[in-house]
Coordinates of C-alpha atoms in Angstrom, one line a residue:
Chain A
X1 CA -5.1 -21.7 31.4
X2 CA -5.3 -21.1 27.6
X3 CA -4.1 -18.3 26.1
X4 CA -6.0 -16.8 22.9
X5 CA -4.3 -15.2 20.0
X6 CA -7.0 -13.0 18.3
X7 CA -6.4 -11.7 14.7
X8 CA -8.6 -9.1 13.0
X9 CA -8.3 -8.8 9.4
X10 CA -8.4 -12.2 6.9
X11 CA -6.5 -10.1 4.1
X12 CA -3.1 -11.5 3.4
X13 CA -1.4 -10.8 6.3
X14 CA -4.3 -12.1 9.1
X15 CA -4.5 -15.4 7.3
X16 CA -0.7 -15.7 7.3
X17 CA 0.1 -14.8 10.6
X18 CA -3.0 -17.5 11.4
X19 CA -1.7 -20.5 9.4
X20 CA 1.8 -19.6 10.7
X21 CA 1.4 -19.5 14.1
X22 CA -0.6 -22.9 14.2
X23 CA 2.2 -24.1 12.3
X24 CA 5.1 -22.8 14.7
X25 CA 3.2 -24.3 17.7
X26 CA 0.8 -27.5 16.1
X27 CA 0.9 -29.3 19.8
X28 CA 0.0 -26.3 21.9
X29 CA -2.8 -25.7 19.5
X30 CA -4.1 -29.6 19.2
X31 CA -4.1 -29.6 23.0
X32 CA -6.1 -26.3 23.3
X33 CA -3.3 -24.3 25.5
X34 CA -3.1 -21.9 22.9
X35 CA -6.3 -21.0 20.7
X36 CA -5.5 -19.1 17.3
X37 CA -8.8 -17.1 16.4
X38 CA -9.3 -15.2 12.9
X39 CA -12.3 -12.5 12.4
X40 CA -12.7 -11.5 8.8
X41 CA -16.1 -10.0 7.0
X42 CA -14.8 -11.8 3.6
X43 CA -16.0 -15.4 3.0
X44 CA -14.1 -15.2 -0.4
X45 CA -10.4 -14.0 -0.2
X46 CA -9.4 -12.3 -3.3
X47 CA -5.7 -12.2 -4.5
X48 CA -5.8 -8.2 -5.2
X49 CA -2.9 -7.9 -7.5
X50 CA -4.8 -10.0 -10.0
X51 CA -7.0 -6.5 -10.4
X52 CA -4.1 -4.9 -13.0
X53 CA -4.6 -8.2 -15.4
X54 CA -8.7 -8.4 -14.9
X55 CA -8.5 -4.7 -16.0
X56 CA -6.7 -5.1 -19.1
X57 CA -8.8 -8.1 -19.9
X58 CA -5.9 -10.8 -19.3
X59 CA -7.5 -12.9 -16.7
X60 CA -10.8 -13.1 -15.1
X61 CA -11.8 -12.7 -11.7
X62 CA -12.7 -16.5 -10.8
X63 CA -8.8 -17.3 -11.1
X64 CA -8.2 -15.1 -8.1
X65 CA -10.6 -16.4 -5.8
X66 CA -11.2 -19.0 -3.1
X67 CA -12.9 -19.4 -0.2
X68 CA -11.4 -18.3 3.1
X69 CA -11.9 -21.7 4.5
X70 CA -10.3 -23.4 2.4
X71 CA -6.9 -21.5 3.0
X72 CA -7.1 -22.1 6.9
X73 CA -5.1 -24.9 8.6
X74 CA -6.9 -26.8 10.8
X75 CA -6.6 -25.4 14.6
X76 CA -7.4 -21.7 13.2
X77 CA -10.9 -20.6 14.7
X78 CA -12.5 -19.1 12.0
X79 CA -15.2 -15.9 12.7
X80 CA -16.9 -15.0 9.6
X81 CA -18.0 -11.8 10.7
X82 CA -16.9 -7.7 10.7
X83 CA -14.9 -6.6 13.9
X84 CA -16.9 -3.5 14.9
X85 CA -15.0 -2.4 18.2
X86 CA -11.6 -3.4 19.6
X87 CA -11.3 -2.5 23.4
X88 CA -7.7 -2.7 24.6
X89 CA -8.7 -2.1 28.3
X90 CA -11.1 -4.9 28.2
X91 CA -8.7 -6.8 25.9
X92 CA -11.9 -7.9 23.9
X93 CA -13.1 -7.2 20.3
X94 CA -16.8 -6.8 19.3
X95 CA -18.4 -8.4 16.1
X96 CA -20.7 -7.4 13.9
X97 CA -23.3 -9.8 15.8
X98 CA -22.8 -8.2 19.3
X99 CA -20.6 -11.4 20.2
X100 CA -17.3 -10.3 22.3
X101 CA -14.1 -12.3 22.0
X102 CA -11.6 -11.8 24.8
X103 CA -7.8 -11.7 23.6
X104 CA -4.5 -12.4 25.2
X105 CA -2.7 -11.1 22.5
X106 CA -4.0 -9.3 19.2
X107 CA -2.8 -8.8 16.0
X108 CA -4.3 -6.0 13.7
X109 CA -4.5 -6.9 9.8
X110 CA -7.4 -4.6 9.0
X111 CA -5.7 -3.3 6.0
X112 CA -6.6 -0.3 3.9
X113 CA -9.4 0.7 1.6
X114 CA -9.3 3.0 -1.6
X115 CA -11.6 6.1 -0.8
X116 CA -12.9 7.0 -4.3
X117 CA -14.7 10.0 -2.7
X118 CA -11.7 11.4 -1.2
X119 CA -11.3 13.0 -4.8
X120 CA -14.5 15.2 -5.3
X121 CA -15.8 14.4 -8.7
X122 CA -13.6 11.0 -8.9
X123 CA -16.2 8.5 -8.5
X124 CA -18.3 10.4 -11.1
X125 CA -15.5 11.1 -13.8
X126 CA -12.6 8.4 -13.4
X127 CA -11.8 4.7 -13.3
X128 CA -9.3 2.6 -10.8
X129 CA -8.3 -1.3 -10.9
X130 CA -8.0 -1.2 -7.1
X131 CA -11.3 -2.8 -6.4
X132 CA -12.9 -5.8 -8.3
X133 CA -15.6 -4.0 -9.3
X134 CA -14.2 -1.0 -10.4
X135 CA -11.6 -3.1 -12.4
X136 CA -14.1 -4.7 -14.5
X137 CA -15.4 -1.1 -14.8
X138 CA -12.3 -0.1 -16.4
X139 CA -11.7 -3.3 -18.4
X140 CA -15.2 -2.4 -20.2
X141 CA -14.2 1.5 -20.4
X142 CA -10.8 0.3 -22.0
X143 CA -12.6 -2.3 -24.3
X144 CA -14.3 0.9 -25.8
X145 CA -11.5 3.8 -25.7
X146 CA -10.4 4.3 -29.2
X147 CA -8.8 7.5 -29.3
X148 CA -7.9 10.1 -26.9
X149 CA -5.8 10.6 -23.9
X150 CA -5.6 8.6 -20.8
X151 CA -4.6 10.4 -18.2
X152 CA -3.3 8.5 -15.0
X153 CA -3.3 10.3 -11.3
X154 CA -2.3 8.8 -8.1
X155 CA -3.4 9.6 -4.9
X156 CA -1.5 9.8 -1.5
X157 CA -1.2 7.0 0.5
X158 CA -1.9 4.0 -1.8
X159 CA -0.9 0.7 -1.8
X160 CA 1.3 -1.1 -4.5
X161 CA 2.9 1.5 -5.4
X162 CA 4.5 -0.5 -8.7
X163 CA 0.7 -1.1 -9.8
X164 CA 0.5 2.1 -11.9
X165 CA 3.8 1.6 -14.0
X166 CA 2.7 -2.0 -14.7
X167 CA -0.6 -0.7 -16.1
X168 CA 0.5 1.7 -18.1
X169 CA 3.3 -0.2 -19.5
X170 CA 1.0 -3.6 -20.0
X171 CA -1.8 -1.3 -21.8
X172 CA 1.3 0.5 -24.1
X173 CA 2.4 -2.7 -25.1
X174 CA -1.4 -4.2 -26.3
X175 CA -2.0 -0.7 -28.0
X176 CA 1.5 -1.5 -30.0
X177 CA 0.5 -5.1 -30.5
X178 CA -3.1 -4.2 -31.7
X179 CA -1.7 -1.0 -34.1
X180 CA -3.7 1.3 -31.8
X181 CA -0.8 3.0 -30.1
X182 CA -0.9 6.1 -32.3
X183 CA -4.6 6.9 -31.7
X184 CA -3.9 6.9 -27.8
X185 CA -1.9 9.4 -25.8
X186 CA -0.5 8.0 -22.4
X187 CA 0.0 10.5 -19.8
X188 CA 1.4 9.5 -16.3
X189 CA 1.4 11.7 -13.3
X190 CA 3.1 11.4 -9.8
X191 CA 2.9 13.1 -6.3
X192 CA 6.7 14.0 -5.8
X193 CA 9.2 15.6 -7.7
X194 CA 10.2 12.1 -9.2
X195 CA 8.7 9.5 -11.3
X196 CA 8.8 7.1 -8.3
X197 CA 9.2 7.3 -4.9
X198 CA 12.1 4.6 -5.4
X199 CA 14.7 6.6 -7.0
X200 CA 16.4 3.6 -8.5
X201 CA 12.9 2.8 -10.0
X202 CA 12.5 6.5 -11.1
X203 CA 15.6 6.4 -13.1
X204 CA 14.9 3.4 -14.7
X205 CA 11.4 4.6 -16.0
X206 CA 12.8 7.8 -16.7
X207 CA 14.8 6.1 -19.6
X208 CA 11.7 3.9 -20.6
X209 CA 8.9 6.5 -20.9
X210 CA 10.4 8.5 -24.0
X211 CA 10.8 4.9 -25.7
X212 CA 7.2 4.2 -24.9
X213 CA 6.0 7.6 -25.5
X214 CA 4.8 7.9 -22.3
X215 CA 4.4 11.8 -21.3
X216 CA 4.7 12.6 -17.7
X217 CA 4.1 15.2 -15.1
X218 CA 5.3 15.4 -11.5
X219 CA 4.6 17.4 -8.3
X220 CA 0.8 16.3 -9.0
X221 CA -1.8 15.8 -6.5
X222 CA -5.2 16.2 -7.9
X223 CA -7.8 17.8 -5.4
X224 CA -11.1 17.9 -7.5
X225 CA -11.8 16.4 -10.8
X226 CA -14.7 18.2 -13.4
X227 CA -16.3 15.1 -14.9
X228 CA -18.4 17.0 -17.2
X229 CA -15.4 19.7 -18.5
X230 CA -13.1 16.4 -18.0
X231 CA -10.4 18.4 -16.4
X232 CA -8.2 17.5 -13.1
X233 CA -7.0 20.2 -10.7
X234 CA -4.3 20.1 -8.6
X235 CA -3.3 21.2 -5.1
X236 CA 0.0 22.8 -6.8
X237 CA -2.3 24.8 -9.3
X238 CA -2.1 23.1 -12.1
X239 CA -5.0 21.6 -14.4
X240 CA -4.7 18.9 -17.1
X241 CA -7.4 17.6 -19.2
X242 CA -8.4 13.9 -20.2
X243 CA -10.6 11.6 -22.6
X244 CA -10.4 8.6 -19.8
X245 CA -9.0 9.7 -16.2
X246 CA -7.5 6.1 -14.5
X247 CA -6.8 7.0 -10.8
X248 CA -5.2 5.4 -8.0
X249 CA -7.8 6.6 -5.1
X250 CA -6.0 7.7 -1.8
X251 CA -6.5 5.1 0.9
X252 CA -7.7 5.1 4.5
X253 CA -7.4 2.6 6.9
X254 CA -10.1 0.5 8.2
X255 CA -13.4 1.6 10.1
X256 CA -13.1 -0.4 12.9
X257 CA -9.6 1.1 13.7
X258 CA -11.1 4.7 13.6
X259 CA -14.2 3.7 15.6
X260 CA -11.7 2.0 18.6
X261 CA -9.7 5.0 18.2
X262 CA -6.6 2.8 17.6
X263 CA -5.4 5.0 14.9
X264 CA -4.7 8.6 13.4
X265 CA -7.8 10.5 11.7
X266 CA -7.2 8.2 8.5
X267 CA -7.0 5.0 10.6
X268 CA -3.5 4.3 10.4
X269 CA -2.2 2.2 13.6
X270 CA 0.7 4.3 15.1
X271 CA 3.4 1.3 15.0
X272 CA 6.9 0.2 15.9
X273 CA 9.1 0.1 12.7
X274 CA 11.2 -2.9 14.2
X275 CA 8.7 -4.5 16.8
X276 CA 5.8 -4.5 15.1
X277 CA 4.2 -3.7 18.4
X278 CA 1.5 -1.1 18.6
X279 CA 2.8 2.0 20.2
X280 CA 1.4 1.8 23.9
X281 CA 0.4 -1.9 24.0
X282 CA 2.4 -4.5 25.0
X283 CA 0.1 -7.2 23.9
X284 CA -1.0 -5.4 20.4
X285 CA 1.0 -6.2 17.1
X286 CA 0.0 -4.4 13.5
X287 CA 1.1 -5.6 10.2
X288 CA 0.5 -4.6 6.6
X289 CA -1.4 -2.0 4.8
X290 CA -2.9 -1.0 8.5
X291 CA 0.1 0.8 10.0
X292 CA 1.6 3.9 9.9
X293 CA 4.7 2.9 8.8
X294 CA 6.5 4.4 5.9
X295 CA 6.5 1.0 3.9
X296 CA 5.1 0.1 0.8
X297 CA 1.6 -1.0 1.3
X298 CA 2.0 -3.9 -0.4
X299 CA 1.7 -8.4 0.1
X300 CA 5.1 -8.8 0.2
X301 CA 5.3 -6.0 3.0
X302 CA 2.6 -7.8 5.7
X303 CA 4.2 -11.2 4.1
X304 CA 7.7 -10.7 5.8
X305 CA 6.3 -8.4 9.0
X306 CA 3.9 -11.9 9.4
X307 CA 7.3 -14.1 10.0
X308 CA 8.3 -11.7 12.3
X309 CA 5.0 -11.4 14.7
X310 CA 4.8 -15.1 14.4
X311 CA 7.9 -15.5 15.8
X312 CA 7.2 -13.1 18.6
X313 CA 4.1 -14.5 19.4
X314 CA 5.6 -17.6 20.0
X315 CA 8.3 -16.1 22.2
X316 CA 5.8 -14.1 23.9
X317 CA 2.9 -17.4 24.5
X318 CA 6.2 -19.2 26.2
X319 CA 7.0 -16.5 28.6
X320 CA 10.1 -15.3 26.7
X321 CA 10.5 -11.7 25.2
X322 CA 9.9 -10.9 21.9
X323 CA 13.6 -10.6 20.5
X324 CA 12.8 -11.1 16.7
X325 CA 13.3 -7.4 14.7
X326 CA 11.7 -6.6 11.2
X327 CA 14.1 -5.4 8.9
X328 CA 11.8 -3.4 6.4
X329 CA 12.4 -6.3 4.0
X330 CA 10.0 -5.8 1.0
X331 CA 9.8 -7.8 -2.6
X332 CA 8.0 -6.9 -5.7
X333 CA 7.6 -7.9 -9.3
X334 CA 7.3 -5.3 -11.8
X335 CA 5.5 -6.0 -15.3
X336 CA 7.3 -4.3 -17.9
X337 CA 4.9 -5.3 -20.6
X338 CA 2.9 -8.4 -21.5
X339 CA 5.4 -10.6 -21.6
X340 CA 8.3 -9.3 -19.6
X341 CA 8.9 -7.8 -16.1
X342 CA 11.6 -7.2 -13.9
X343 CA 11.7 -7.2 -9.5
X344 CA 13.2 -5.4 -6.7
X345 CA 13.8 -6.1 -3.0
X346 CA 14.9 -3.5 -0.6
X347 CA 15.0 -2.9 3.5
X348 CA 15.6 -0.3 5.6
X349 CA 19.4 0.0 4.5
X350 CA 19.2 -1.1 1.5
X351 CA 17.8 0.5 -1.7
X352 CA 16.4 -1.3 -4.5
X353 CA 18.3 -2.2 -7.8
X354 CA 16.1 -3.1 -10.8
X355 CA 17.1 -4.9 -13.2
X356 CA 16.4 -5.2 -17.3
X357 CA 13.2 -6.9 -17.9
X358 CA 13.3 -10.5 -18.6
X359 CA 10.4 -13.0 -20.0
X360 CA 11.6 -15.5 -17.5
X361 CA 10.6 -12.8 -14.5
X362 CA 7.5 -12.3 -16.0
X363 CA 6.8 -16.1 -16.0
X364 CA 7.7 -16.2 -12.2
X365 CA 5.3 -13.5 -11.6
X366 CA 2.8 -15.3 -13.2
X367 CA 3.7 -18.5 -11.2
X368 CA 3.5 -16.5 -8.2
X369 CA 0.2 -15.4 -8.7
X370 CA -0.6 -19.1 -8.2
X371 CA 1.9 -19.8 -5.6
X372 CA 0.2 -17.2 -3.4
X373 CA -2.3 -19.5 -2.3
X374 CA 0.4 -21.7 -0.7
X375 CA 2.5 -18.6 0.8
X376 CA -1.3 -17.9 2.1
X377 CA -0.8 -21.2 4.3
X378 CA 2.4 -20.5 5.5
X379 CA 4.3 -22.5 3.6
X380 CA 6.9 -19.7 2.6
Chain B
X1 CA 13.9 26.9 14.6
X2 CA 14.1 24.7 18.1
X3 CA 11.5 26.9 19.7
X4 CA 8.7 25.6 17.3
X5 CA 6.6 22.7 18.6
X6 CA 5.7 20.3 15.7
X7 CA 2.3 18.9 16.3
X8 CA 3.2 15.7 14.2
X9 CA 6.3 13.9 13.7
X10 CA 6.9 11.3 10.6
X11 CA 9.8 8.9 11.2
X12 CA 10.9 8.5 7.5
X13 CA 14.6 7.4 8.0
X14 CA 15.1 4.5 6.0
X15 CA 11.7 4.6 3.9
X16 CA 12.6 4.3 0.2
X17 CA 8.9 3.7 -0.6
X18 CA 6.6 5.5 -0.2
X19 CA 9.7 8.0 1.2
X20 CA 9.8 11.1 3.3
X21 CA 8.2 13.0 0.5
X22 CA 4.7 11.1 0.0
X23 CA 4.6 10.5 4.0
X24 CA 4.5 14.4 4.4
X25 CA 2.0 15.1 1.5
X26 CA -0.1 12.1 3.3
X27 CA 0.3 13.8 6.6
X28 CA -0.5 17.4 5.6
X29 CA -3.4 16.5 3.5
X30 CA -5.1 14.9 6.5
X31 CA -4.0 17.9 9.2
X32 CA -5.6 20.9 10.3
X33 CA -4.6 24.6 8.9
X34 CA -1.9 25.9 11.1
X35 CA -0.5 22.5 12.4
X36 CA 3.4 21.9 12.0
X37 CA 4.7 18.6 10.8
X38 CA 8.2 17.4 11.1
X39 CA 9.6 15.0 8.8
X40 CA 12.5 13.0 10.0
X41 CA 14.4 11.8 6.6
X42 CA 17.8 10.0 5.9
X43 CA 16.9 10.6 2.3
X44 CA 19.7 13.1 1.0
X45 CA 17.0 14.4 -1.7
X46 CA 14.6 15.4 1.0
X47 CA 16.9 18.4 1.5
X48 CA 15.7 19.4 -2.2
X49 CA 12.6 18.0 -2.8
X50 CA 10.4 18.9 0.2
X51 CA 11.4 22.6 0.1
X52 CA 10.5 22.5 -3.4
X53 CA 6.9 21.1 -2.8
X54 CA 6.1 22.8 -0.2
X55 CA 6.7 26.5 -2.2
X56 CA 4.9 25.0 -5.0
X57 CA 2.2 23.9 -2.6
X58 CA 1.8 27.2 -0.8
X59 CA 2.8 26.0 2.4
X60 CA 5.6 26.9 4.4
X61 CA 8.9 25.8 5.1
X62 CA 10.0 26.8 8.9
X63 CA 13.1 25.0 8.6
X64 CA 15.7 22.0 8.3
X65 CA 17.8 21.0 11.1
X66 CA 20.4 18.2 10.2
X67 CA 21.1 15.8 13.3
X68 CA 22.8 12.8 13.5
X69 CA 22.9 10.9 10.1
X70 CA 19.2 12.5 9.3
X71 CA 17.6 15.6 8.9
X72 CA 14.3 17.0 10.5
X73 CA 12.3 19.0 8.3
X74 CA 9.5 21.2 9.5
X75 CA 6.5 22.3 7.6
X76 CA 3.5 24.5 8.3
X77 CA 0.0 23.7 7.0
X78 CA -1.2 27.2 5.7
X79 CA -4.5 26.3 3.6

């Protein structure tokens, strides 16, 4: 009898798991012994790190989009619908059309969503670059912003934790090259006591900010925005003014997770940090932004997690124990200007060590922006 | 402190990013007033940073318990 693996979510993690699994057991998939089903609402796959370049006018949206069907290997059964309910008792997933799909193993790769309404006043008063629509709106705002103060605020939790820094460094570089830096004040704020969660990154930018004349405030968690007065108010009791507000909105988990009561109040799925199993469910894994793990919500995280999940799925499909463990590995590029970048890697036991930015790493980052489509197909 | 029951526990051991402090802020924001949150942290900086933030944000630090290679920090949401 065929065994069915259902993957919910067709972002980076879900697509990688589907393709890697088909690659790992091609004969079982071809013969129908194992079915690999991918459920996702988006017919277009979007490379989200591209939003940064779009917002800064350095790239066009078309370069970061591909049809999802072009990304899938033969053998992946594609269900282009939103999952609406997951029933672990019946081992089934309901999709928008009302159809129900049963599973033997389930992988939740349902991602996270920036909540533009989490901070009252932000939708009216602020800009962001965490959705395609928002990054285009910010691009227009930046092009007409010729003097005043740009205030950057950061909500908790958020994905791609280095993107706010990249945004400021790249924008600063562009302003300097165009002779406009003197007219624009840049101010960065951060929720905790230092400038970045990663201490070595914090130390690095602690040196860089004075050189770039970027002001900063820490312990800064914005609770409300007054879009008329152009003032933000924090839960620590501070306030600050702005002329252009750029914010990373707090993120929440997927609606289907909340509707299925599989997550906490914000929709994050309780997940074992080593096995990536959903706590309390032997036949269910969770990866990427969707988990409640204290890890960076980033494509790199889900990339490495997908390797672990697929190896364990193969074990389990063959009646073996899932013995492969995730070590918390994450790798990130950090753009430090328009033609300089550095990179970091770390895991549960090894902190990152950023090196000085170079043009070579910047070019590798641009190359990775294209290589992403190969990684999605499970090639590396 | 051992008689205080946490309503939520965050295992942030080995978390470099977002780290224990950021995880605490996330959970405090989505908790009800009166809930007690326990953060497990292997980051030495948490012993200093978390109490500083808790005071600044006007919540209550119930205590810090040092266990085997990590700290268990209890915070009560007050508003």
